[in-house]
Coordinates of C-alpha atoms in Angstrom, one line a residue:
M1 CA -13.5 319.2 -39.3
H2 CA -10.2 320.6 -38.1
P3 CA -7.3 320.7 -40.5
Q4 CA -4.5 318.3 -39.8
A5 CA -1.7 319.8 -37.7
V6 CA 1.7 320.2 -39.3
H7 CA 4.4 318.1 -37.6
R8 CA 7.5 320.4 -37.2
L9 CA 10.7 319.3 -35.7
S10 CA 11.2 322.8 -34.3
R11 CA 8.3 322.0 -31.9
V12 CA 9.5 318.6 -30.8
W13 CA 12.1 318.1 -28.1
V14 CA 14.8 316.0 -29.8
P15 CA 18.1 316.2 -28.0
S16 CA 19.7 314.5 -30.9
G17 CA 23.2 314.3 -32.3
G18 CA 23.2 315.4 -35.9
G19 CA 26.5 317.1 -35.1
I20 CA 27.8 314.6 -32.6
A21 CA 30.1 311.9 -33.9
A22 CA 29.9 308.4 -32.7
S23 CA 32.4 307.5 -30.0
G24 CA 34.1 304.3 -31.2
L25 CA 32.2 301.2 -32.1
E26 CA 28.5 302.0 -31.6
D27 CA 25.7 299.5 -31.1
G28 CA 22.0 300.0 -31.6
H29 CA 21.4 301.1 -28.0
A30 CA 24.1 303.8 -28.3
K31 CA 22.5 305.1 -31.4
L32 CA 19.1 305.3 -29.6
I33 CA 20.8 307.4 -27.0
R34 CA 22.7 309.7 -29.4
A35 CA 19.6 310.1 -31.7
G36 CA 17.6 311.3 -28.7
F37 CA 15.1 308.4 -28.3
L38 CA 15.8 307.7 -24.7
R39 CA 18.0 308.4 -21.7
Q40 CA 19.0 306.1 -18.8
S41 CA 17.8 307.1 -15.4
H42 CA 19.1 304.2 -13.3
A43 CA 20.7 300.8 -13.9
G44 CA 18.3 299.0 -16.3
I45 CA 15.7 301.8 -16.2
F46 CA 15.2 304.3 -19.0
H47 CA 13.2 307.5 -19.7
M48 CA 11.5 307.4 -23.1
L49 CA 11.8 310.8 -24.9
P50 CA 9.4 312.1 -27.7
L51 CA 10.9 310.1 -30.6
G52 CA 11.1 307.0 -28.5
R53 CA 7.6 307.5 -27.3
R54 CA 6.3 307.7 -30.9
V55 CA 8.0 304.4 -31.8
Q56 CA 6.5 302.8 -28.7
D57 CA 3.0 304.2 -29.4
K58 CA 3.2 302.8 -33.0
I59 CA 4.3 299.4 -31.9
E60 CA 1.5 299.3 -29.3
R61 CA -1.1 300.4 -31.9
L62 CA 0.1 297.7 -34.3
V63 CA 0.0 295.0 -31.7
A64 CA -3.3 296.1 -30.3
R65 CA -4.8 296.1 -33.8
H66 CA -3.9 292.4 -34.2
M67 CA -5.1 291.5 -30.7
E68 CA -8.5 293.1 -31.3
H69 CA -9.2 292.4 -35.0
A70 CA -7.6 289.0 -35.4
L71 CA -8.3 287.6 -31.9
A72 CA -11.3 289.6 -30.7
A73 CA -9.4 290.3 -27.5
S74 CA -10.6 293.0 -25.0
R75 CA -8.0 295.5 -23.6
V76 CA -7.6 295.8 -19.8
A77 CA -5.0 297.5 -17.6
L78 CA -4.1 295.6 -14.4
S79 CA -2.4 297.2 -11.5
S80 CA 1.4 296.8 -11.4
I81 CA 1.1 295.9 -7.7
S82 CA 0.3 292.3 -6.8
A83 CA -0.2 290.6 -3.5
E84 CA 2.5 288.0 -2.5
S85 CA -0.3 285.8 -1.1
L86 CA -1.5 285.2 -4.7
W87 CA 2.0 284.1 -5.8
E88 CA 2.3 281.8 -2.7
K89 CA -1.1 280.3 -3.6
S90 CA 0.0 279.6 -7.2
G91 CA 3.3 278.1 -5.9
R92 CA 5.5 280.3 -8.0
L93 CA 6.9 282.7 -5.3
P94 CA 9.9 280.5 -4.2
N95 CA 11.2 280.0 -7.7
V96 CA 11.1 283.7 -8.8
S97 CA 11.5 285.6 -5.5
S98 CA 15.1 286.6 -6.2
E99 CA 14.0 288.6 -9.2
L100 CA 11.1 290.4 -7.6
F101 CA 10.8 294.0 -6.3
R102 CA 9.1 293.4 -3.0
F103 CA 7.7 295.7 -0.4
S104 CA 5.2 295.9 2.5
D105 CA 2.5 298.5 3.2
R106 CA 2.2 300.3 6.6
K107 CA 0.3 297.3 8.0
G108 CA 3.0 294.9 7.0
V109 CA 1.1 293.3 4.2
P110 CA 3.6 292.0 1.6
Y111 CA 3.3 293.1 -2.1
L112 CA 5.4 293.0 -5.2
L113 CA 5.8 294.9 -8.5
S114 CA 4.5 292.4 -11.1
P115 CA 7.0 291.0 -13.6
T116 CA 3.9 289.3 -15.2
H117 CA 0.2 289.0 -14.3
E118 CA -0.9 285.4 -14.5
E119 CA -1.9 285.3 -10.8
E120 CA -3.8 288.6 -10.9
I121 CA -5.7 287.9 -14.2
T122 CA -6.6 284.4 -13.0
S123 CA -7.9 285.8 -9.7
L124 CA -9.9 288.4 -11.5
V125 CA -11.5 285.9 -13.8
A126 CA -12.1 283.5 -11.0
R127 CA -14.3 286.1 -9.2
T128 CA -16.2 287.0 -12.4
V129 CA -16.6 284.0 -14.8
K130 CA -18.7 281.1 -13.5
S131 CA -20.2 279.4 -16.6
Y132 CA -18.9 277.9 -19.8
K133 CA -21.3 280.1 -21.6
E134 CA -19.1 283.1 -20.8
L135 CA -16.1 281.5 -22.6
P136 CA -14.0 281.8 -24.7
L137 CA -12.6 285.0 -23.1
R138 CA -9.5 286.8 -24.4
L139 CA -8.0 289.7 -22.4
Y140 CA -4.9 291.7 -23.2
Q141 CA -3.0 294.6 -21.7
I142 CA 0.1 296.7 -22.6
T143 CA 1.6 297.8 -19.3
P144 CA 4.9 298.2 -17.4
K145 CA 6.5 295.2 -15.8
Y146 CA 9.3 295.0 -13.2
R147 CA 12.1 292.5 -12.7
D148 CA 15.1 293.0 -10.4
E149 CA 17.7 291.8 -12.9
F150 CA 21.0 290.8 -11.3
R151 CA 22.9 292.3 -14.2
P152 CA 20.9 294.6 -16.5
R153 CA 22.5 294.9 -19.9
H154 CA 22.2 295.8 -23.5
G155 CA 19.9 298.7 -22.8
L156 CA 16.2 297.9 -23.5
L157 CA 17.0 294.3 -24.2
R158 CA 17.5 293.4 -20.5
G159 CA 16.1 296.0 -18.2
R160 CA 14.5 296.2 -14.8
E161 CA 11.5 298.1 -16.0
F162 CA 9.9 297.2 -19.4
I163 CA 6.7 297.4 -21.4
M164 CA 5.0 294.1 -22.2
K165 CA 1.9 293.1 -24.1
D166 CA 0.2 290.2 -22.3
L167 CA -2.7 288.3 -23.8
Y168 CA -4.5 285.9 -21.5
T169 CA -6.9 283.3 -23.0
F170 CA -9.6 281.3 -21.2
D171 CA -11.3 278.3 -22.8
T172 CA -13.7 275.6 -21.8
T173 CA -11.9 272.5 -23.2
V174 CA -8.3 271.5 -24.0
H175 CA -9.2 271.2 -27.6
S176 CA -10.6 274.8 -27.8
A177 CA -7.6 276.1 -25.8
L178 CA -5.2 274.5 -28.4
E179 CA -7.2 276.0 -31.2
T180 CA -6.9 279.4 -29.6
Y181 CA -3.1 278.8 -29.2
E182 CA -2.8 278.3 -32.9
E183 CA -4.8 281.4 -33.7
V184 CA -2.4 283.4 -31.5
R185 CA 0.6 281.9 -33.3
V186 CA -0.8 283.1 -36.6
A187 CA -1.4 286.6 -35.2
Y188 CA 2.2 286.7 -33.9
T189 CA 3.5 285.7 -37.3
N190 CA 1.6 288.6 -38.9
I191 CA 2.7 291.1 -36.2
F192 CA 6.3 290.5 -36.9
L193 CA 5.7 290.4 -40.7
D194 CA 4.2 293.9 -40.4
M195 CA 7.4 295.0 -38.7
R196 CA 9.5 293.4 -41.5
L197 CA 11.4 291.2 -38.9
P198 CA 12.7 287.8 -39.8
V199 CA 11.5 286.2 -36.6
L200 CA 11.8 282.4 -36.1
A201 CA 9.0 280.7 -34.1
A202 CA 10.8 278.1 -32.1
K203 CA 9.5 275.4 -29.8
A204 CA 10.7 276.2 -26.3
S205 CA 10.7 275.2 -22.7
S206 CA 7.9 276.6 -20.5
G207 CA 10.2 277.1 -17.5
D208 CA 8.8 278.6 -14.4
M209 CA 5.7 279.8 -16.3
G210 CA 4.3 276.3 -16.4
G211 CA 2.3 274.4 -19.0
D212 CA 3.5 271.8 -21.4
L213 CA 3.5 273.7 -24.8
S214 CA 5.3 276.9 -25.7
H215 CA 7.0 278.7 -28.5
E216 CA 9.5 281.6 -28.5
Y217 CA 9.6 284.2 -31.3
L218 CA 13.3 284.8 -31.8
L219 CA 15.2 287.4 -33.8
P220 CA 18.6 286.2 -34.9
T221 CA 21.3 288.6 -33.7
A222 CA 24.8 288.5 -32.3
L223 CA 23.6 290.2 -29.1
G224 CA 21.1 287.4 -28.4
E225 CA 21.2 285.4 -25.2
D226 CA 19.2 282.5 -26.6
R227 CA 20.4 280.0 -29.2
V228 CA 17.9 278.9 -31.9
V229 CA 18.4 275.7 -33.9
S230 CA 16.8 275.4 -37.3
C231 CA 16.9 273.0 -40.3
G232 CA 17.4 274.2 -43.8
S233 CA 15.3 271.4 -45.3
C234 CA 12.2 271.1 -43.0
D235 CA 10.2 273.1 -40.5
Y236 CA 12.3 272.0 -37.4
V237 CA 12.9 275.2 -35.4
V238 CA 13.6 274.9 -31.6
N239 CA 15.3 276.7 -28.8
E240 CA 18.5 275.0 -28.0
E241 CA 17.1 274.1 -24.5
V242 CA 14.7 271.6 -26.1
A243 CA 16.7 270.6 -29.2
E244 CA 17.0 267.0 -30.1
A245 CA 20.2 265.5 -31.4
A246 CA 20.2 263.2 -34.4
P247 CA 21.7 259.7 -33.7
H248 CA 25.4 260.4 -33.9
N249 CA 28.0 258.1 -35.5
E250 CA 30.9 259.8 -33.9
V251 CA 33.3 257.6 -31.9
S252 CA 35.8 258.4 -29.2
L253 CA 38.6 256.5 -27.5
D254 CA 38.3 256.0 -23.7
T255 CA 41.4 258.1 -23.3
D256 CA 40.0 261.1 -25.2
F257 CA 37.7 262.4 -22.5
A258 CA 37.2 265.5 -20.4
V259 CA 34.9 266.5 -17.5
W260 CA 32.8 269.5 -16.7
R261 CA 31.8 269.9 -13.0
G262 CA 28.7 271.5 -11.6
I263 CA 27.1 271.6 -8.2
S264 CA 23.5 271.5 -6.8
K265 CA 21.8 274.5 -5.5
D266 CA 22.1 273.2 -1.9
R267 CA 25.8 272.6 -2.5
S268 CA 25.6 269.0 -1.4
T269 CA 25.9 267.2 -4.8
L270 CA 28.8 267.4 -7.2
I271 CA 27.8 266.7 -10.8
N272 CA 30.5 265.3 -13.1
A273 CA 29.6 265.5 -16.8
W274 CA 32.0 263.3 -18.8
Y275 CA 32.3 264.0 -22.5
P276 CA 34.6 263.2 -25.4
A277 CA 37.4 265.7 -25.8
K278 CA 37.9 264.5 -29.4
T279 CA 35.7 262.4 -31.8
N280 CA 36.0 261.3 -35.3
S281 CA 33.4 260.2 -37.9
P282 CA 33.8 256.7 -39.4
T283 CA 32.1 257.8 -42.6
T284 CA 33.7 261.2 -43.3
G285 CA 36.9 260.9 -41.2
S286 CA 36.3 264.4 -39.8
V287 CA 37.6 265.2 -36.3
R288 CA 35.8 267.3 -33.8
E289 CA 37.2 268.7 -30.6
Y290 CA 35.1 269.7 -27.6
T291 CA 35.7 271.8 -24.4
G292 CA 33.6 272.7 -21.4
Q293 CA 32.0 275.5 -23.4
D294 CA 30.3 272.8 -25.5
I295 CA 28.4 271.3 -22.5
N296 CA 24.7 271.7 -23.0
L297 CA 23.6 272.9 -19.5
S298 CA 20.0 272.4 -20.4
A299 CA 20.7 268.7 -21.0
V300 CA 22.4 268.5 -17.6
K301 CA 19.6 270.3 -15.9
C302 CA 17.1 268.0 -17.5
L303 CA 18.8 265.1 -15.7
K304 CA 19.6 267.0 -12.5
P305 CA 17.1 269.8 -12.1
D306 CA 18.7 271.2 -9.0
L307 CA 21.9 272.1 -10.9
D308 CA 23.1 275.6 -10.1
A309 CA 24.2 276.6 -13.7
G310 CA 25.7 279.9 -12.5
V311 CA 28.6 278.3 -10.7
E312 CA 31.8 278.2 -12.8
D313 CA 34.1 276.4 -10.3
A314 CA 32.2 273.8 -8.4
L315 CA 35.1 271.7 -7.0
P316 CA 36.2 274.0 -4.2
I317 CA 32.6 274.5 -3.1
W318 CA 32.0 270.7 -2.9
A319 CA 35.3 270.3 -1.1
A320 CA 34.1 272.7 1.6
A321 CA 30.9 270.8 1.9
L322 CA 32.9 267.6 2.5
E323 CA 34.6 269.3 5.4
G324 CA 31.4 270.6 6.9
P325 CA 29.1 269.0 9.6
D326 CA 26.7 267.6 6.9
R327 CA 29.4 265.8 4.9
R328 CA 27.5 262.5 5.0
A329 CA 24.7 264.2 3.1
T330 CA 27.0 264.9 0.2
A331 CA 26.6 263.0 -3.0
L332 CA 28.3 262.5 -6.4
V333 CA 26.6 262.1 -9.8
N334 CA 28.5 261.0 -12.9
I335 CA 26.8 261.7 -16.2
V336 CA 28.5 260.1 -19.2
D337 CA 28.0 261.2 -22.8
G338 CA 26.9 258.5 -25.1
R339 CA 29.8 259.1 -27.5
L340 CA 32.2 257.7 -24.9
P341 CA 32.7 253.9 -25.3
P342 CA 31.4 251.4 -22.7
S343 CA 35.0 250.8 -21.6
F344 CA 35.1 254.4 -20.3
S345 CA 32.1 253.8 -18.0
E346 CA 33.8 250.6 -16.7
K347 CA 37.0 252.6 -16.1
L348 CA 35.0 255.2 -14.2
R349 CA 33.4 252.6 -12.0
V350 CA 36.7 251.0 -11.1
A351 CA 38.2 254.4 -10.3
S352 CA 35.2 255.4 -8.2
G353 CA 35.9 252.4 -5.9
R354 CA 39.3 253.8 -4.8
L355 CA 39.6 256.1 -1.8
G356 CA 39.3 259.7 -2.9
A357 CA 39.2 258.7 -6.6
S358 CA 35.6 259.6 -7.3
L359 CA 37.0 262.8 -8.7
W360 CA 39.2 260.9 -11.0
P361 CA 41.3 261.9 -12.9
E362 CA 42.0 264.7 -10.5
E363 CA 42.1 264.6 -6.7
L364 CA 40.9 267.2 -4.3
D365 CA 43.5 269.8 -3.7
P366 CA 44.6 269.6 -0.9
P367 CA 44.1 265.8 -0.7
Q368 CA 41.3 264.5 1.7
P369 CA 42.8 261.4 3.3
T370 CA 39.9 261.2 5.8
L371 CA 37.2 261.1 3.1
P372 CA 35.0 258.1 3.9
I373 CA 34.4 255.6 1.0
S374 CA 30.8 255.4 2.0
I375 CA 30.1 258.8 0.5
H376 CA 31.2 257.5 -2.9
G377 CA 29.4 254.2 -2.5
E378 CA 26.0 255.1 -1.1
G379 CA 25.9 258.6 -2.5
R380 CA 27.2 257.8 -6.0
E381 CA 24.9 257.9 -9.1
E382 CA 25.7 257.2 -12.7
I383 CA 23.7 258.2 -15.8
N384 CA 24.9 256.9 -19.2
N385 CA 24.1 257.1 -22.9
T386 CA 22.9 260.7 -22.9
N387 CA 23.9 263.6 -25.2
L388 CA 25.6 266.3 -23.2
L389 CA 27.1 268.4 -25.9
R390 CA 25.6 271.4 -27.6
I391 CA 24.4 271.0 -31.2
R392 CA 26.6 272.7 -33.7
T393 CA 26.0 274.2 -37.1
G394 CA 26.3 271.5 -39.6
D395 CA 24.9 268.7 -37.4
R396 CA 22.3 266.5 -39.0
C397 CA 18.6 267.2 -38.5
P398 CA 16.8 264.8 -36.1
R399 CA 13.5 265.2 -38.1
C400 CA 14.5 264.7 -41.8
S401 CA 17.2 262.7 -43.5
A402 CA 18.5 265.5 -45.8
G403 CA 18.5 268.4 -43.3
V404 CA 21.5 270.2 -41.9
L405 CA 21.1 272.3 -38.7
K406 CA 22.0 275.9 -38.2
V407 CA 22.6 277.4 -34.8
E408 CA 22.3 281.1 -34.2
K409 CA 22.2 283.5 -31.3
A410 CA 18.9 285.2 -31.0
I411 CA 16.8 287.7 -29.0
E412 CA 13.4 286.5 -27.6
L413 CA 10.8 289.1 -28.7
G414 CA 7.7 287.1 -27.7
H415 CA 6.6 283.8 -26.1
T416 CA 3.3 281.9 -26.3
F417 CA 2.3 279.4 -23.6
H418 CA -0.5 276.8 -23.3
L419 CA -0.9 276.8 -19.5
G420 CA -3.8 274.3 -19.2
T421 CA -4.9 274.4 -15.5
R422 CA -1.5 275.5 -14.1
Y423 CA -3.0 278.7 -12.6
S424 CA -6.8 278.2 -12.8
E425 CA -6.7 275.1 -10.5
P426 CA -4.7 276.5 -7.5
L427 CA -6.4 280.0 -7.8
G428 CA -9.9 278.6 -8.2
A429 CA -10.8 279.8 -11.7
M430 CA -13.6 277.2 -12.2
I431 CA -16.6 276.9 -14.5
S432 CA -19.7 274.9 -14.5
L433 CA -20.1 272.4 -17.3
P434 CA -23.2 270.4 -18.3
A435 CA -23.3 266.8 -17.1
N436 CA -21.5 264.1 -19.2
T437 CA -19.1 266.7 -20.8
S438 CA -15.4 266.1 -20.7
P439 CA -13.1 269.2 -20.6
G440 CA -10.9 267.3 -23.1
T441 CA -13.6 267.1 -25.8
S442 CA -13.8 269.4 -28.7
K443 CA -17.1 271.0 -27.7
V444 CA -19.6 271.3 -24.9
E445 CA -22.9 269.6 -25.2
S446 CA -25.7 269.2 -22.6
G447 CA -26.0 265.7 -21.4
R448 CA -29.2 263.9 -22.3
H449 CA -28.5 260.7 -20.6
G450 CA -27.5 259.9 -17.0
S451 CA -27.3 262.5 -14.3
D452 CA -28.2 266.1 -15.0
T453 CA -26.0 267.4 -12.3
P454 CA -23.5 269.9 -13.7
Q455 CA -19.8 269.5 -13.0
T456 CA -17.2 272.0 -12.0
V457 CA -13.8 272.1 -13.8
P458 CA -10.9 274.5 -14.0
I459 CA -10.6 276.8 -17.0
Q460 CA -8.1 276.0 -19.7
M461 CA -5.7 279.0 -19.9
G462 CA -3.0 280.4 -22.2
C463 CA -0.7 283.4 -21.8
H464 CA 1.1 285.1 -24.7
G465 CA 3.6 287.9 -24.3
I466 CA 5.4 290.4 -26.6
G467 CA 8.2 292.7 -25.3
I468 CA 7.2 296.1 -26.5
S469 CA 10.2 298.0 -25.2
R470 CA 12.5 295.1 -26.0
L471 CA 11.3 295.3 -29.6
I472 CA 12.5 298.9 -29.8
G473 CA 16.0 297.9 -28.7
A474 CA 16.0 294.7 -30.9
I475 CA 14.9 296.5 -34.0
A476 CA 17.5 299.3 -33.4
E477 CA 20.2 296.7 -33.1
H478 CA 19.0 294.5 -36.0
R479 CA 18.5 297.2 -38.7
A480 CA 21.1 299.9 -37.8
D481 CA 24.0 300.6 -40.1
K482 CA 27.0 302.8 -39.9
K483 CA 25.0 305.9 -40.7
G484 CA 22.4 305.4 -37.9
L485 CA 19.1 303.7 -37.1
N486 CA 16.9 302.4 -39.9
W487 CA 13.3 301.9 -38.8
P488 CA 10.6 299.8 -40.6
I489 CA 8.1 302.3 -41.9
S490 CA 5.3 300.8 -39.8
I491 CA 6.9 301.9 -36.6
A492 CA 9.2 304.7 -37.5
P493 CA 8.9 307.9 -35.4
Y494 CA 7.9 309.7 -38.6
S495 CA 7.9 307.8 -41.9
C496 CA 9.1 310.7 -44.0
V497 CA 11.1 313.9 -43.3
V498 CA 11.0 316.9 -45.6
I499 CA 14.2 319.0 -45.5
P500 CA 14.6 322.5 -47.1
A501 CA 18.2 323.2 -48.1
R502 CA 17.8 327.0 -47.7
E503 CA 15.9 329.3 -45.4
A504 CA 14.1 330.8 -48.4
D505 CA 12.7 327.3 -49.3
K506 CA 10.8 326.7 -46.0
A507 CA 7.5 327.9 -47.3
D508 CA 7.9 325.7 -50.4
A509 CA 8.9 322.8 -48.1
L510 CA 5.6 323.2 -46.2
Q511 CA 3.7 322.9 -49.5
V512 CA 5.6 319.7 -50.4
Y513 CA 4.9 318.4 -46.9
Q514 CA 1.1 319.1 -47.3
Q515 CA 1.1 317.6 -50.8
I516 CA 2.6 314.3 -49.5
N517 CA 0.4 314.1 -46.4
G518 CA -2.8 314.8 -48.3
A519 CA -2.1 312.2 -51.1
V520 CA -0.4 309.3 -49.4
K521 CA -2.3 306.9 -47.1
T522 CA -0.9 304.2 -44.9
A523 CA -3.2 301.7 -43.2
G524 CA -6.1 304.0 -44.1
E525 CA -4.4 307.0 -42.4
P526 CA -2.5 310.0 -43.8
L527 CA 1.3 309.6 -44.0
D528 CA 2.9 311.0 -40.9
A529 CA 5.6 313.1 -42.4
V530 CA 7.5 315.7 -40.5
L531 CA 9.0 319.0 -41.6
D532 CA 12.6 319.8 -40.4
D533 CA 12.3 323.6 -40.0
R534 CA 15.0 323.9 -37.4
N535 CA 17.7 326.6 -37.7
K536 CA 20.5 324.1 -38.5
S537 CA 22.8 323.7 -41.4
L538 CA 21.8 321.3 -44.3
P539 CA 24.7 318.9 -43.5
W540 CA 23.6 318.8 -39.8
K541 CA 20.0 318.0 -40.8
L542 CA 21.0 315.3 -43.2
N543 CA 23.3 313.6 -40.7
D544 CA 20.5 313.9 -38.1
A545 CA 18.0 312.4 -40.5
D546 CA 20.2 309.4 -41.1
L547 CA 21.0 309.0 -37.4
V548 CA 17.3 309.1 -36.4
G549 CA 16.5 306.6 -39.2
Y550 CA 13.6 308.1 -41.1
P551 CA 12.7 305.6 -43.8
I552 CA 12.3 308.4 -46.5
I553 CA 14.0 311.7 -46.8
V554 CA 12.7 314.4 -49.2
L555 CA 15.3 317.1 -49.9
L556 CA 14.5 320.5 -51.5
G557 CA 18.1 320.9 -52.9
R558 CA 19.8 322.9 -55.6
D559 CA 17.4 321.7 -58.3
W560 CA 14.4 323.0 -56.5
P561 CA 14.3 326.7 -57.4
S562 CA 14.8 326.2 -61.1
S563 CA 13.0 323.0 -61.9
R564 CA 10.8 322.1 -58.9
R565 CA 12.7 318.9 -58.6
V566 CA 13.3 317.2 -55.2
E567 CA 15.8 314.5 -54.1
V568 CA 14.3 311.4 -52.6
Q569 CA 16.5 309.2 -50.4
C570 CA 15.7 305.8 -49.0
R571 CA 18.5 303.8 -47.4
A572 CA 16.5 300.6 -47.1
V573 CA 16.4 300.2 -50.8
G574 CA 19.5 302.2 -51.7
M575 CA 17.6 305.0 -53.4
K576 CA 18.8 308.5 -54.1
D577 CA 16.7 309.9 -57.0
V578 CA 15.9 313.4 -58.3
I579 CA 12.3 313.7 -59.5
H580 CA 9.7 316.4 -60.2
V581 CA 7.5 317.3 -57.3
D582 CA 4.4 316.2 -59.1
D583 CA 5.8 312.7 -59.3
L584 CA 6.5 312.6 -55.5
P585 CA 3.2 311.4 -54.0
P586 CA 3.0 308.2 -56.2
L587 CA 6.7 307.4 -55.5
I588 CA 6.2 307.9 -51.7
Q589 CA 3.2 305.7 -51.9
Q590 CA 5.1 303.0 -53.8
L591 CA 8.0 303.1 -51.2
H592 CA 5.5 303.0 -48.4
N593 CA 3.9 299.9 -49.8
T594 CA 7.4 298.3 -50.2
L595 CA 8.8 299.2 -46.8

């Protein structure tokens, strides 16, 4: 058996910044760059350097362990290249085409770089699995994905190339598919617990992925692009997109109103969302004020799915449509928030009957005297009694009587979807079931009565993702402090660094390193300590150790030559203790179990 190699920082390429000061306010991504974990190659595309690669490898191993041990999933590696024809067949291509990297081969056959692999995995299983006896089947991969982001940002949090873990599940019945879904949710909870991350599992919209059940796994942070709503008294946790509002007792005068305007993707329909500018509560007397920033675009899109939520100033665009050749195809939709009184809706109807007044209280600028009334009569729609405003922290919970809601920004780290037959049906992933068996039942039994002719049904599917590279950026952002990064011990590049203060102590430092590595176990494996034997000053090494974010630092300082005592530092628990070297292994083990 070969002796374990000694990890030495002198043998690792770490273009780090122990002697480089931070330039101004530094976020987690900037610390990853300065500490030598990664470098940007192009917009939204990054090279992973040795320290970053070690973190990525550890996350992948941790996730893979849960996939295989908890879910009995088999690992595959699908090609990053997918045929556009498959995406056309699934019906998903038109909705996502703007975000795809697309190309054609020399024969003109169109391909794309996969942002996800539902089409390819379903096609593979469709060609291979034919009987219910071959199910359940659980396949996962950890591979690069590609998305042509319009505006890459926040480093690894929103890139154009990224590493994802995908788990695809295939079941015979709806009941068994939902059981699988719950098993995956438990595994995801344990994965994030192992990383010491306070992730919230929130009910979410399935979006373009399809299916009717999904959950997002969200890490609260100010950099988040999602908003998660949670109750402090019950288990109500949802993405804002699907949040329910408790029945409100706020009232508003018909003179305290404002309007937010949007437009449809085809630029033919102006959407007016009328809401109260000010409300007061009859019970508490509290006054609330609202602006266009409080409009819940998800609620508007639920009512008008063709809304282009990216347009900030819709009125000029619609005015141009009115002057175009298809002006009689234009339409107007008025959506009225339920907090506004019935008298407001009546006032709106009266105003809409006047020439050019459908945009009340403001006219088109310049005025449109030739605007035909028929556009506002035949093409006008009104939707009342809906909740158009975003939920705020302090609102009442819709599920329990005592609960108060909290709204936080958050980063999505994972997503689970119950897809049903969304992909298996169009892509022909079918299985043969015994006669008299329903795919909605809890188990498959051979029919003993009636026809013995087997039936063919689509496979019940699920897909479940975790952003591996996004986790690196999110953890860096979530746990960093003014000194540097601060990794959970389960995924740190090295869980402990041994630093000799003097050149003469390097041989002793090697002995301390070997003593720790031989005695301490983590997840059944030796501790992965590293020896900082670089020819740098002690202050440089200590600054670098803090910047890199090693969970534990062991320093052979001034007490070492005389008393064989070492200094142990652990920022996560605020420790800086001097102990005898013989007491070091049990202390490191204790810290390891805690961190």
